[in-house]
mmCIF file of C-alpha atoms and ligand atoms in Angstrom:
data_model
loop_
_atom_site.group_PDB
_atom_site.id
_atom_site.type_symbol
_atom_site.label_atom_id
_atom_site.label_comp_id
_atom_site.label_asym_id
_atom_site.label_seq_id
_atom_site.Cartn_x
_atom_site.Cartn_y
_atom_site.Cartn_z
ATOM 1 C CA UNK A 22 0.000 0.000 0.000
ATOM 2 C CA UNK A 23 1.420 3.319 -1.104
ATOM 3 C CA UNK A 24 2.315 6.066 1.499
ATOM 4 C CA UNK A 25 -0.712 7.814 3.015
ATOM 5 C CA UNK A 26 0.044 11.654 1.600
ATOM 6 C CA UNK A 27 -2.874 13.330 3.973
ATOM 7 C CA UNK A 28 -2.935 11.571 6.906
ATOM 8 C CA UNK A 29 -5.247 9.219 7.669
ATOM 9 C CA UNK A 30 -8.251 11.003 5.975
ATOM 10 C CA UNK A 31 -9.441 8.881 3.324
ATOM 11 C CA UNK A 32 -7.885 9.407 -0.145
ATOM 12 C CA UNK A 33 -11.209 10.769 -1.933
ATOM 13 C CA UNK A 34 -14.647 11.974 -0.267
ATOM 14 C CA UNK A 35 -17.657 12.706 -2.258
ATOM 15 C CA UNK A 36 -19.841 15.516 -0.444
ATOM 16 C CA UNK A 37 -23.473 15.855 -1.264
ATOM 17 C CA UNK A 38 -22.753 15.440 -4.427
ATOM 18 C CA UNK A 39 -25.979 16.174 -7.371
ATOM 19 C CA UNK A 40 -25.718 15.698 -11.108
ATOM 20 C CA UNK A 41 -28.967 16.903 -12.892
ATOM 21 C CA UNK A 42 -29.607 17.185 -16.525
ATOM 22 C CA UNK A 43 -32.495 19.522 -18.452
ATOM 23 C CA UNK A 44 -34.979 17.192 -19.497
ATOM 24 C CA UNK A 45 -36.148 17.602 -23.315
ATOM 25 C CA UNK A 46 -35.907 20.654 -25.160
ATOM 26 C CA UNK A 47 -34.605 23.976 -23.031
ATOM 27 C CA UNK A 48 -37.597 26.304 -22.075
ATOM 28 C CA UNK A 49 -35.749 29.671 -22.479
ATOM 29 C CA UNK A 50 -38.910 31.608 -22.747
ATOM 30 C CA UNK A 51 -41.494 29.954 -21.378
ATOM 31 C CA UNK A 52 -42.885 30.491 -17.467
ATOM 32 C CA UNK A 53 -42.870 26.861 -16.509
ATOM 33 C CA UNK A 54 -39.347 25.977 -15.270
ATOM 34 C CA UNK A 55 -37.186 23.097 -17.212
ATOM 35 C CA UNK A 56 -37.608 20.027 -15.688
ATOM 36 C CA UNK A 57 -34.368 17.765 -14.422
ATOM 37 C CA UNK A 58 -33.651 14.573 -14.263
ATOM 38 C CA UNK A 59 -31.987 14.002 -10.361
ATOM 39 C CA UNK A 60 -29.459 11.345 -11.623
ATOM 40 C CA UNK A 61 -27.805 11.946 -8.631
ATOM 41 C CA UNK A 62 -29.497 14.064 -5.412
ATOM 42 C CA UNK A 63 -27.430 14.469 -2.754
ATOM 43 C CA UNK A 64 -24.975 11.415 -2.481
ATOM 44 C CA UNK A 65 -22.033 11.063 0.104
ATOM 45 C CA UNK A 66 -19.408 8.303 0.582
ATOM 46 C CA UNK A 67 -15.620 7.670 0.969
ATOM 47 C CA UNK A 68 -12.949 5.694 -0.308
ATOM 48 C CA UNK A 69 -9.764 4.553 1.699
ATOM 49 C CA UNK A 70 -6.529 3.799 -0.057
ATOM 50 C CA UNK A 71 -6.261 0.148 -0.624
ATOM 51 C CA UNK A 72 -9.952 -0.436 -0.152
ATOM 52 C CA UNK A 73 -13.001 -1.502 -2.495
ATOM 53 C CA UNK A 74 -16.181 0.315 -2.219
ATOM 54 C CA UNK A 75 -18.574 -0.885 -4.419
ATOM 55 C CA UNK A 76 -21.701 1.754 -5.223
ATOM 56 C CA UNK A 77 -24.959 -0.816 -6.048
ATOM 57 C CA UNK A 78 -28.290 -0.219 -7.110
ATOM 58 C CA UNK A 79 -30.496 -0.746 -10.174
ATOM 59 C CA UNK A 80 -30.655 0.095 -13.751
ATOM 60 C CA UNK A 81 -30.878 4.247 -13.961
ATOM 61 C CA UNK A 82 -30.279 4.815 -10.271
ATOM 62 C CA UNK A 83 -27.383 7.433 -10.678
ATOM 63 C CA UNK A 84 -24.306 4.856 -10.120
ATOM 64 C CA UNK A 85 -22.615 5.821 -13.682
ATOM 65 C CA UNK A 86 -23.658 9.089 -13.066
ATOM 66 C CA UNK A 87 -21.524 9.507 -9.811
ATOM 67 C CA UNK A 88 -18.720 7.802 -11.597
ATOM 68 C CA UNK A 89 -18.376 10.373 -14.307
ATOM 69 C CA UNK A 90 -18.863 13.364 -11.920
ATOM 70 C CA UNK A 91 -15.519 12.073 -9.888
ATOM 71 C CA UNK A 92 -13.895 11.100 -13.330
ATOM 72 C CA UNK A 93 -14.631 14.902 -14.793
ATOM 73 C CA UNK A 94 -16.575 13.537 -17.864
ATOM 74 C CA UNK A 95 -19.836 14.999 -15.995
ATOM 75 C CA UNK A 96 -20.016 18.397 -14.352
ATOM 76 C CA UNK A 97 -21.538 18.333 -11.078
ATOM 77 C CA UNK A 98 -24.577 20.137 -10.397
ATOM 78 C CA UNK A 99 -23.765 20.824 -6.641
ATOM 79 C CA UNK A 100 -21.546 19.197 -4.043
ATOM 80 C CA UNK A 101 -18.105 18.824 -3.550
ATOM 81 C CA UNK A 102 -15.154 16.044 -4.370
ATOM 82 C CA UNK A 103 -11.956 15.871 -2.509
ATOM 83 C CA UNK A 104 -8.544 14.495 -3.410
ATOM 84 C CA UNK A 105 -6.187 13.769 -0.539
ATOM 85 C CA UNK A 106 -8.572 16.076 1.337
ATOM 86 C CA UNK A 107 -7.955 19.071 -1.439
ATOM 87 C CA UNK A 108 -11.669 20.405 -2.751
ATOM 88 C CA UNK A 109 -11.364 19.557 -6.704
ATOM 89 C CA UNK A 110 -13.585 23.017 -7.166
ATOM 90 C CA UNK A 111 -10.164 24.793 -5.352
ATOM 91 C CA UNK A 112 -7.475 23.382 -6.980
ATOM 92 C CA UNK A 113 -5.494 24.718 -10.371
ATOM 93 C CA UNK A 114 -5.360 23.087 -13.666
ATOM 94 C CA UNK A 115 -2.153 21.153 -13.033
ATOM 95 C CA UNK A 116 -3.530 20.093 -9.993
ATOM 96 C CA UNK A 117 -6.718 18.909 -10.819
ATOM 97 C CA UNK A 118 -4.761 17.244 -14.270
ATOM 98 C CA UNK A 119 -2.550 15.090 -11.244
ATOM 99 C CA UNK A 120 -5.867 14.561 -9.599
ATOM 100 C CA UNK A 121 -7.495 12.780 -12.811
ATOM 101 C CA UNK A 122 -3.681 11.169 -13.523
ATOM 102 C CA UNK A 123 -4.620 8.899 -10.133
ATOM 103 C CA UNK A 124 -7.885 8.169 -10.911
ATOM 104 C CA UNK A 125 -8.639 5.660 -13.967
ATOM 105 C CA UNK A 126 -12.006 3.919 -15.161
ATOM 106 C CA UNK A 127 -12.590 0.221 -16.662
ATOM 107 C CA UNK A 128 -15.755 0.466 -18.261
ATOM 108 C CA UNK A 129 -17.905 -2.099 -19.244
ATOM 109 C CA UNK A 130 -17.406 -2.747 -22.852
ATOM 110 C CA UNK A 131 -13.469 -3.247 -23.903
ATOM 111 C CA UNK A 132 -14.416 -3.988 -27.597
ATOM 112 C CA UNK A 133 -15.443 -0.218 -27.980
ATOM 113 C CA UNK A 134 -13.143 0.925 -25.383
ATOM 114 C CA UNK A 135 -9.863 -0.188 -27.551
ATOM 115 C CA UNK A 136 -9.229 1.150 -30.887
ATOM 116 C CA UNK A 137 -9.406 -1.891 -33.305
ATOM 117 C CA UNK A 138 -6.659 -0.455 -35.518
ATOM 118 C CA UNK A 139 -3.759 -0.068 -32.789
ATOM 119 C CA UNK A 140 -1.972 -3.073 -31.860
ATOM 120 C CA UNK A 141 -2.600 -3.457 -27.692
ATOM 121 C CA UNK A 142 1.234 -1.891 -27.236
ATOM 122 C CA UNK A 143 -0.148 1.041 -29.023
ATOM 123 C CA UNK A 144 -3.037 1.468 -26.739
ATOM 124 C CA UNK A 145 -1.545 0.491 -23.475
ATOM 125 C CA UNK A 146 1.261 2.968 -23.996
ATOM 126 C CA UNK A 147 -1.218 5.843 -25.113
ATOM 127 C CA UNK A 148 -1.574 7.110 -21.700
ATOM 128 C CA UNK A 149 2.729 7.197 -21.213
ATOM 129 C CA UNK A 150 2.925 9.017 -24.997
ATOM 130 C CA UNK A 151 0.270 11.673 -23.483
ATOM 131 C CA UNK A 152 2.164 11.938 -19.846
ATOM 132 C CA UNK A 153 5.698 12.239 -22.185
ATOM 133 C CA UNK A 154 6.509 9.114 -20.858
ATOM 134 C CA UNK A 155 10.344 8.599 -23.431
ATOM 135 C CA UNK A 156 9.651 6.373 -25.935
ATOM 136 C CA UNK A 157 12.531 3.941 -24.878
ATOM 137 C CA UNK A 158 10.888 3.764 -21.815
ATOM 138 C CA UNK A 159 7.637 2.689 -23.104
ATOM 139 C CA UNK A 160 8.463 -0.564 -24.435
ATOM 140 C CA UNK A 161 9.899 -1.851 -21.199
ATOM 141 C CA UNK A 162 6.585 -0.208 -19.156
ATOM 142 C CA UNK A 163 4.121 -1.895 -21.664
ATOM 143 C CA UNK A 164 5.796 -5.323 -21.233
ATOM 144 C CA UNK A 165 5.689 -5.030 -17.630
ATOM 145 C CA UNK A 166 1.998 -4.140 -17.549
ATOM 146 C CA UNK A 167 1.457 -6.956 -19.991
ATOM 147 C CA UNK A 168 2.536 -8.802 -17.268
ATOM 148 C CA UNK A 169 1.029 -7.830 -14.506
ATOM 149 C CA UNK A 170 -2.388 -8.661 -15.574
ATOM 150 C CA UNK A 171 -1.306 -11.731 -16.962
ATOM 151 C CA UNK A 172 -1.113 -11.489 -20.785
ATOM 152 C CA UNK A 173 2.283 -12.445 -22.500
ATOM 153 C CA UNK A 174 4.578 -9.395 -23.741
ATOM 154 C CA UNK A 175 4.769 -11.778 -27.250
ATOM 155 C CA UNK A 176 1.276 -10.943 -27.721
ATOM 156 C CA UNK A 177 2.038 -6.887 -27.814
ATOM 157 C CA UNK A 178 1.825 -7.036 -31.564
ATOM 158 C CA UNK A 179 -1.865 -8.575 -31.534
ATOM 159 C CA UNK A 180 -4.728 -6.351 -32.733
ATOM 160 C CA UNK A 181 -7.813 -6.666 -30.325
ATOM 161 C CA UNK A 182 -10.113 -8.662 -32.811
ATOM 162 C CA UNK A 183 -7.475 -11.656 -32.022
ATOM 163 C CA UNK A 184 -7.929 -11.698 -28.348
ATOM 164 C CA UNK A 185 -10.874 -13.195 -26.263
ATOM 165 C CA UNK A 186 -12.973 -10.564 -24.003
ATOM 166 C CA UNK A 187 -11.204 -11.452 -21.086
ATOM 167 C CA UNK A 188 -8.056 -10.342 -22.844
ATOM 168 C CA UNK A 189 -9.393 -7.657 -23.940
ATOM 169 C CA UNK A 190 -10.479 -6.563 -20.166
ATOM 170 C CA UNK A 191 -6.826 -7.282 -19.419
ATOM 171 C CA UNK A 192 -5.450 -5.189 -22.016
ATOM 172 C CA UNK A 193 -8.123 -1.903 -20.754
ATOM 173 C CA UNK A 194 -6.815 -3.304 -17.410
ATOM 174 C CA UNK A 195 -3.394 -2.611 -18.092
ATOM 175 C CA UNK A 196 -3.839 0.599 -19.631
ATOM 176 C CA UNK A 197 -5.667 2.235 -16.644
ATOM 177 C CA UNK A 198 -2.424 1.188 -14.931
ATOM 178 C CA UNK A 199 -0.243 2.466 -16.831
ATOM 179 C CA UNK A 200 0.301 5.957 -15.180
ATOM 180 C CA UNK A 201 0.313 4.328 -11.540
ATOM 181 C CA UNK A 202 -3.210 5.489 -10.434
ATOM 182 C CA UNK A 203 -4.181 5.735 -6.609
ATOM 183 C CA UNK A 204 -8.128 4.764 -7.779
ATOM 184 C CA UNK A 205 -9.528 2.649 -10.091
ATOM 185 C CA UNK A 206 -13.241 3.725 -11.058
ATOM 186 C CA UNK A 207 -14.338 -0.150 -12.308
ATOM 187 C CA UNK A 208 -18.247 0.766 -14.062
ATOM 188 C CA UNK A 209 -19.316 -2.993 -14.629
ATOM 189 C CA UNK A 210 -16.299 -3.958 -15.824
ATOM 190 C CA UNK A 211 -16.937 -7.750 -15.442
ATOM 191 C CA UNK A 212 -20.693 -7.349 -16.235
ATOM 192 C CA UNK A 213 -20.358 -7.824 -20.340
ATOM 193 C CA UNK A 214 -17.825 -11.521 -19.377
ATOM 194 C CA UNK A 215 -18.670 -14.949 -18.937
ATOM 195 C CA UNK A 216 -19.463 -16.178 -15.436
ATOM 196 C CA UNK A 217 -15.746 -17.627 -15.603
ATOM 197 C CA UNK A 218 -14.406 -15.312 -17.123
ATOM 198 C CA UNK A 219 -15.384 -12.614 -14.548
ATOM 199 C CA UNK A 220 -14.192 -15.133 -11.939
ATOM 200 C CA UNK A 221 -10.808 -14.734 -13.610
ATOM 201 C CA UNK A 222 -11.077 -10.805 -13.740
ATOM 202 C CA UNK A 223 -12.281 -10.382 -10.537
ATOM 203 C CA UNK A 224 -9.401 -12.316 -9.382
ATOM 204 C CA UNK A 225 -7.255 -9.933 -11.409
ATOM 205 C CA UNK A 226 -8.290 -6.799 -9.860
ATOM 206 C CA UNK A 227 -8.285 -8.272 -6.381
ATOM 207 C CA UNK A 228 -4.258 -9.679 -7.314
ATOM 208 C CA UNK A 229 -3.286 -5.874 -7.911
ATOM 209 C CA UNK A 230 -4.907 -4.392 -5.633
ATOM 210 C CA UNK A 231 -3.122 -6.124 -3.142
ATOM 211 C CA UNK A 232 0.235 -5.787 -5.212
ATOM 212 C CA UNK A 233 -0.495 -2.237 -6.001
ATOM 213 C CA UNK A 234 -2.142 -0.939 -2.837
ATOM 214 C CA UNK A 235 -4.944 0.235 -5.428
ATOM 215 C CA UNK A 236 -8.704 1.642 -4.114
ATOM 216 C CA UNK A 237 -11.336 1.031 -6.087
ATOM 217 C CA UNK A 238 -14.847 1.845 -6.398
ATOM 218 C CA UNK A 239 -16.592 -0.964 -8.256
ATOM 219 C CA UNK A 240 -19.922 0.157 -9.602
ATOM 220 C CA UNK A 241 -22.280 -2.927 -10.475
ATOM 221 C CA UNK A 242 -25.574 -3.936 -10.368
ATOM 222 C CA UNK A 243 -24.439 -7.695 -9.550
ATOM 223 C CA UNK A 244 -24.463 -8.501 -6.017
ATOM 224 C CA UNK A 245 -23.329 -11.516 -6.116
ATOM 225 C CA UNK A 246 -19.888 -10.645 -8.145
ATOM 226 C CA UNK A 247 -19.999 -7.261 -5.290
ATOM 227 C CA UNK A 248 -19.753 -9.900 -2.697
ATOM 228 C CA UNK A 249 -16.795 -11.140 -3.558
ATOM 229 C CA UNK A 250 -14.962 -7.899 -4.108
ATOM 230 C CA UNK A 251 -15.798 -5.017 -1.481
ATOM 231 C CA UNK A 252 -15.041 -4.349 1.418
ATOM 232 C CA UNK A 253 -17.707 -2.022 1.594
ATOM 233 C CA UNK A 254 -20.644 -1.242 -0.494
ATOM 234 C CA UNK A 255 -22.991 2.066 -0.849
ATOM 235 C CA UNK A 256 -26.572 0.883 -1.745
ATOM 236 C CA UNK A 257 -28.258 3.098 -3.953
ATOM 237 C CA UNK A 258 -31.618 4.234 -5.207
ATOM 238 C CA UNK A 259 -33.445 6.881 -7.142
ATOM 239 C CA UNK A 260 -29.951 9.696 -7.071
ATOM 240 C CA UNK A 261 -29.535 8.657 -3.582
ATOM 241 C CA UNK A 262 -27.672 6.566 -1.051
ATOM 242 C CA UNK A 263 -29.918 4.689 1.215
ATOM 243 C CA UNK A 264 -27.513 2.650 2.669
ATOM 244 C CA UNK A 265 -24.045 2.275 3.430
ATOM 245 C CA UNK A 266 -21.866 -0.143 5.416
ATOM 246 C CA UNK A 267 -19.309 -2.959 5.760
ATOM 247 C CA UNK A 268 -19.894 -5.520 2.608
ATOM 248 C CA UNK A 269 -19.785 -8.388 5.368
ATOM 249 C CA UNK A 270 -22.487 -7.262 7.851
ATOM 250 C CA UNK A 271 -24.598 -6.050 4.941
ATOM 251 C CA UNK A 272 -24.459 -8.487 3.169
ATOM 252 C CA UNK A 273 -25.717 -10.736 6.393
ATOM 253 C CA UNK A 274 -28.097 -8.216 8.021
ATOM 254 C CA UNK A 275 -29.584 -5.683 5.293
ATOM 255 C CA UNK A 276 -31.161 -3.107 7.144
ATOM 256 C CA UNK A 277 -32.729 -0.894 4.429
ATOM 257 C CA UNK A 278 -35.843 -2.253 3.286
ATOM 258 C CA UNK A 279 -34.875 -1.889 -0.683
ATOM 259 C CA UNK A 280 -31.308 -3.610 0.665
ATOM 260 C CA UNK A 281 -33.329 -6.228 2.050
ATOM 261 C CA UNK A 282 -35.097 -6.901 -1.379
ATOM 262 C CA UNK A 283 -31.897 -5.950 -3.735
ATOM 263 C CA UNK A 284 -30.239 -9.212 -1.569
ATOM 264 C CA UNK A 285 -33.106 -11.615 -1.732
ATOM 265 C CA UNK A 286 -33.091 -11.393 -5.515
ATOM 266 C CA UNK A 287 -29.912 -12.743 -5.184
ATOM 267 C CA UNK A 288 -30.644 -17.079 -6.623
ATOM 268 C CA UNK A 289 -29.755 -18.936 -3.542
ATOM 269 C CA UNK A 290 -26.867 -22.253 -4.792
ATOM 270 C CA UNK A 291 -29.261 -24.565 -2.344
ATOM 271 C CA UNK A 292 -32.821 -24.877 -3.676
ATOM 272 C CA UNK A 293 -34.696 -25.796 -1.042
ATOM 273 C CA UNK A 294 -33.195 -22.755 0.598
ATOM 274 C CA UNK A 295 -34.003 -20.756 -2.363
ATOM 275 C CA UNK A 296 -37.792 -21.641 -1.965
ATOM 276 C CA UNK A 297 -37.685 -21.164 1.358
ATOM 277 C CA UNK A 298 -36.998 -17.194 1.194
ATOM 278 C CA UNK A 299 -39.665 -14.965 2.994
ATOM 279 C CA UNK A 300 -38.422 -11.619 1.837
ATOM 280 C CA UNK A 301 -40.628 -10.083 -0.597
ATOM 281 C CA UNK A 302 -39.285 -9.478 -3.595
ATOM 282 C CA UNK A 303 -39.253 -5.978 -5.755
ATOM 283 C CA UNK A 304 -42.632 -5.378 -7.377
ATOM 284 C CA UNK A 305 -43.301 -2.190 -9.265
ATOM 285 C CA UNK A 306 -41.295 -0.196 -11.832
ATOM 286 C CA UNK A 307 -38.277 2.381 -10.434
ATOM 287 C CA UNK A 308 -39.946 5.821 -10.170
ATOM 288 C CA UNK A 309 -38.702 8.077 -13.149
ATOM 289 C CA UNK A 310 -35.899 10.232 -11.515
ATOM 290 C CA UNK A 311 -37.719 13.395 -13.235
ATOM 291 C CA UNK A 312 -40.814 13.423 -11.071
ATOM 292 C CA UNK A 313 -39.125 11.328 -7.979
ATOM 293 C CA UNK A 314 -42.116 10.647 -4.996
ATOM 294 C CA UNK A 315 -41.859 13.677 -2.403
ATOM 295 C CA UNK A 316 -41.377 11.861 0.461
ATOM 296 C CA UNK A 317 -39.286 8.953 1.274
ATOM 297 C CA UNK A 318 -37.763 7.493 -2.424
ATOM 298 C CA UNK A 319 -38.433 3.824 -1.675
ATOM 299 C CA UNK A 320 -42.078 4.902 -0.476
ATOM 300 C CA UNK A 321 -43.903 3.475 -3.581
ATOM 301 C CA UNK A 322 -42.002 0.203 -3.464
ATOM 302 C CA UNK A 323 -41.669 -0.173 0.134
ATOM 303 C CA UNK A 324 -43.091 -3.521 2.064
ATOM 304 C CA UNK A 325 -43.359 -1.667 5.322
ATOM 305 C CA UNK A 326 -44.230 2.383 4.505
ATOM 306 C CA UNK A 327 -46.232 4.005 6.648
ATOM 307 C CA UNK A 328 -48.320 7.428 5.698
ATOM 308 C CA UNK A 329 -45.132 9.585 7.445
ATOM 309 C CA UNK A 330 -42.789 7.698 4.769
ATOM 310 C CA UNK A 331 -45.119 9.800 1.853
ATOM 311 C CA UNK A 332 -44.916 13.356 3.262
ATOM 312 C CA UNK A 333 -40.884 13.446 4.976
ATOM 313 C CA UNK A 334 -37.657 12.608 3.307
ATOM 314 C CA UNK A 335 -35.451 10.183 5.935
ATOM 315 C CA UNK A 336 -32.247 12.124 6.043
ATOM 316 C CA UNK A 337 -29.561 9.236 6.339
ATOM 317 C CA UNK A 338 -28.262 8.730 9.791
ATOM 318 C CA UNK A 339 -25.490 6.479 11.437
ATOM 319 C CA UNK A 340 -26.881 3.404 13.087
ATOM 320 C CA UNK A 341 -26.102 3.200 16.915
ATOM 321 C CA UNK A 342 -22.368 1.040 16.422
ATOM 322 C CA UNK A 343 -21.600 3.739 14.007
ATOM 323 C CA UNK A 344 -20.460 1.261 11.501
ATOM 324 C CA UNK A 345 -23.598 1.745 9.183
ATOM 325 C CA UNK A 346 -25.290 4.528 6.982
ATOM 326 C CA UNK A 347 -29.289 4.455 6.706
ATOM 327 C CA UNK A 348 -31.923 5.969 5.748
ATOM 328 C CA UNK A 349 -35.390 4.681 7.075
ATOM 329 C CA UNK A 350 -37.507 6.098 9.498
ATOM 330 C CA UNK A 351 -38.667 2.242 10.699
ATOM 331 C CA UNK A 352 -35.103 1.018 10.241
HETATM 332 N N1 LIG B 415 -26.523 12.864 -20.178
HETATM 333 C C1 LIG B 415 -27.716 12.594 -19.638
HETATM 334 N N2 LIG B 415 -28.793 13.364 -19.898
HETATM 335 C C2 LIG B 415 -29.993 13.110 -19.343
HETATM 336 N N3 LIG B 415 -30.239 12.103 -18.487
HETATM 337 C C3 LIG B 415 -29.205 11.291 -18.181
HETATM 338 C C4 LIG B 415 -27.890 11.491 -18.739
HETATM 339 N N4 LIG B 415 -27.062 10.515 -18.239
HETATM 340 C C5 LIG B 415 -27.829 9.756 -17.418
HETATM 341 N N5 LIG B 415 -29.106 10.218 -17.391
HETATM 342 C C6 LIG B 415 -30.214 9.671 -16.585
HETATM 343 O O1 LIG B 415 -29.782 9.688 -15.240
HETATM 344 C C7 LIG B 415 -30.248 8.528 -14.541
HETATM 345 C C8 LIG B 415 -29.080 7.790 -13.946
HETATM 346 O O2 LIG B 415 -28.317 7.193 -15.000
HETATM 347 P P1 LIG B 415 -27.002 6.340 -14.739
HETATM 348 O O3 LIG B 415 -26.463 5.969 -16.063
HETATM 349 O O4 LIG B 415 -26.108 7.074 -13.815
HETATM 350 O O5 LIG B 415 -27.583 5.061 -14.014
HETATM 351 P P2 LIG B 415 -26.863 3.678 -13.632
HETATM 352 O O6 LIG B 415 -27.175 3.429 -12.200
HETATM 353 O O7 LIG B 415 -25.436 3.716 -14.019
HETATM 354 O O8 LIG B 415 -27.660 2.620 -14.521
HETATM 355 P P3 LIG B 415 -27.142 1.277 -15.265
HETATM 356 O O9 LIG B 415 -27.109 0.197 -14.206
HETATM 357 O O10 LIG B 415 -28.193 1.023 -16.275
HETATM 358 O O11 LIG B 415 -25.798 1.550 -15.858
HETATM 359 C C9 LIG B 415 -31.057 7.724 -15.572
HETATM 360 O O12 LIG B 415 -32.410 8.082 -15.416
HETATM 361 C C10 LIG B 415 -30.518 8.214 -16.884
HETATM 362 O O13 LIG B 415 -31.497 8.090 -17.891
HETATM 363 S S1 LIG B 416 -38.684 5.445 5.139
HETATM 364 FE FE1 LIG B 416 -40.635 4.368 4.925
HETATM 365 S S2 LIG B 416 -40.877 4.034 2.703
HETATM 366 FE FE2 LIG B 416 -38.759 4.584 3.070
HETATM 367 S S3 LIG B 416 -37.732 2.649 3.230
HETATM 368 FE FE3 LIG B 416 -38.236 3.270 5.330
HETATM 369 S S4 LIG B 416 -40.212 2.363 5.733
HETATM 370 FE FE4 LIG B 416 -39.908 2.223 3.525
HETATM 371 MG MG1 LIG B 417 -24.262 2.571 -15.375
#
């Protein structure tokens, strides 16, 4: 694990963070305001160095959305982001440029994430040519991150079309490591992969981490491959966090009602335990995040809501062992 460079704060801290877009076409004249989409309302979490927080939820719930906003490729609405405990909104250019040099993404989709006319030396070695890595150096660097995620330097020459998915994850692997980054932003980056294959992957990122002293924050709407990677995971729903807390006591002892149901639609290996669930499962469509309910987010799904849940917001609170995030006002 690399040095700790601000103490032990946590290396980056998302602060009430919202992302909102104009929905359809701009009303510039008109007396009815725009609507916006609330991708993300209001969403706090950390990330230690060397840790795994994985950020959960379903389809359209703001987890990309959050992603981008840290990565820069979406500008945030309101809230703040800090680096090493530096405000991103305060620093200069050349700091904010380090800033985004430590943090890297593996999306999804490494067909359309690797150019299919560079050989994979060419594209691993595009972030060192940009950071004026020397060009003798960039062999030797390229080979050594072939390596590290377990492809053969021989195969430097290869043009992505000749390599399996998995490889191809590798090879977007190795080129968010080229420039040594602190963070790791993975956006379903097993999701598109055989079962496996993601096995394999997974195995991967957890290998480097460990080697690297890498964080990550490993966005998926898979529980069952989260479950074998975070340490700790940051439910959301609707734009908004509604709960947050170790991946192992989670995991056994959901507390947040749309927790509960996001880990019972988890298939069970044993049938008979399988049919033997009692949780009820999710029924109803996610509430479009342009007219979101008023009161509590989960309210129109919700197994247990009471009237109070449809007026009042829960603001998210720490459970009494202060280990947890939640935010339920029967919870
Ligand atoms: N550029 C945009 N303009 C307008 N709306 C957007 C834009 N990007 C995302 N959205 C909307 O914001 C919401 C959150 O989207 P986001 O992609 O962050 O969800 P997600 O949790 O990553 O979903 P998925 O699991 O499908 O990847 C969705 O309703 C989406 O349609
Ligand atoms: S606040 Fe009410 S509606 Fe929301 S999750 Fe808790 S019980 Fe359900
Ligand atoms: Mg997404």
């Amino acid at each position: 694990m690399s040095a700790t460079r601000n103490g032990n704060g946590p290396l980056l801290r998302v602060e009430e963070l919202k992302v909102h877009f104009p929905a359809g076409q701009k009303r510039l004249f008109a007396r009815e305001p725009q609507q916006v989409v609330k991708a993300v309302d209001g969403v706090s979490f950390h990330v230690h160095e060397g840790e795994t927080l994985a950020i959960v939820g379903e389809s359209g719930c703001g987890k990309s959305t959050t992603g981008n906003a840290i990565l820069g490729l979406e500008p945030a609405t309101e809230g703040r982001i800090f680096f090493r405990g530096r405000d991103l909104t305060e620093m200069n250019a050349k700091e904010r440029a380090a800033m985004w040099r430590n943090l890297q993404v593996v999306f999804q989709d490494p067909v359309s994430a690797l150019d299919p006319k560079r050989t994979i030396a060419q594209s691993i070695a595009e972030p060192l040519a940009i950071h004026n890595v020397p060009a003798r150096e960039r062999k030797a660097r390229v080979d050594e991150l072939l390596e590290q995620v377990g492809l053969n330097p021989g195969q430097r020459d290869r043009y992505p079309n000749e390599l399996s998915g998995g490889q191809r994850q590798r090879v977007v692997i190795a080129r968010a490591l080229a420039l040594k980054p602190d963070v790791i932003i993975c956006d379903e980056a097993v999701s598109a992969l055989d079962v496996s294959i993601q096995s394999q992957i997974l195995n991967l990122l957890m290998r480097l981490q460990r080697e690297l002293g890498l964080a990550y924050i490993f966005i998926s709407h898979d529980l069952s491959v989260v479950r074998h990677i975070a340490d700790r995971v940051v439910v959301m729903y609707l734009g908004t966090v509604v709960e947050e807390g170790p991946a192992t006591t989670l995991f056994a002892d959901p507390r947040h009602p749309y927790t509960e149901a996001l880990l019972a639609a988890i298939p069970l290996a044993d049938p008979v335990a399988e049919r033997a669930k009692t949780v009820q499962l999710l029924e109803g469509d996610l509430p479009s995040p342009l007219n979101p309910p008023k009161g509590c987010p989960f309210v129109t799904r919700c197994p247990i809501a009471e009237s109070r849940c449809a007026e009042e917001r829960p603001l998210a609170r720490r459970t009494d062992d202060g280990t947890r995030r939640l935010a339920c006002f029967l919870r």
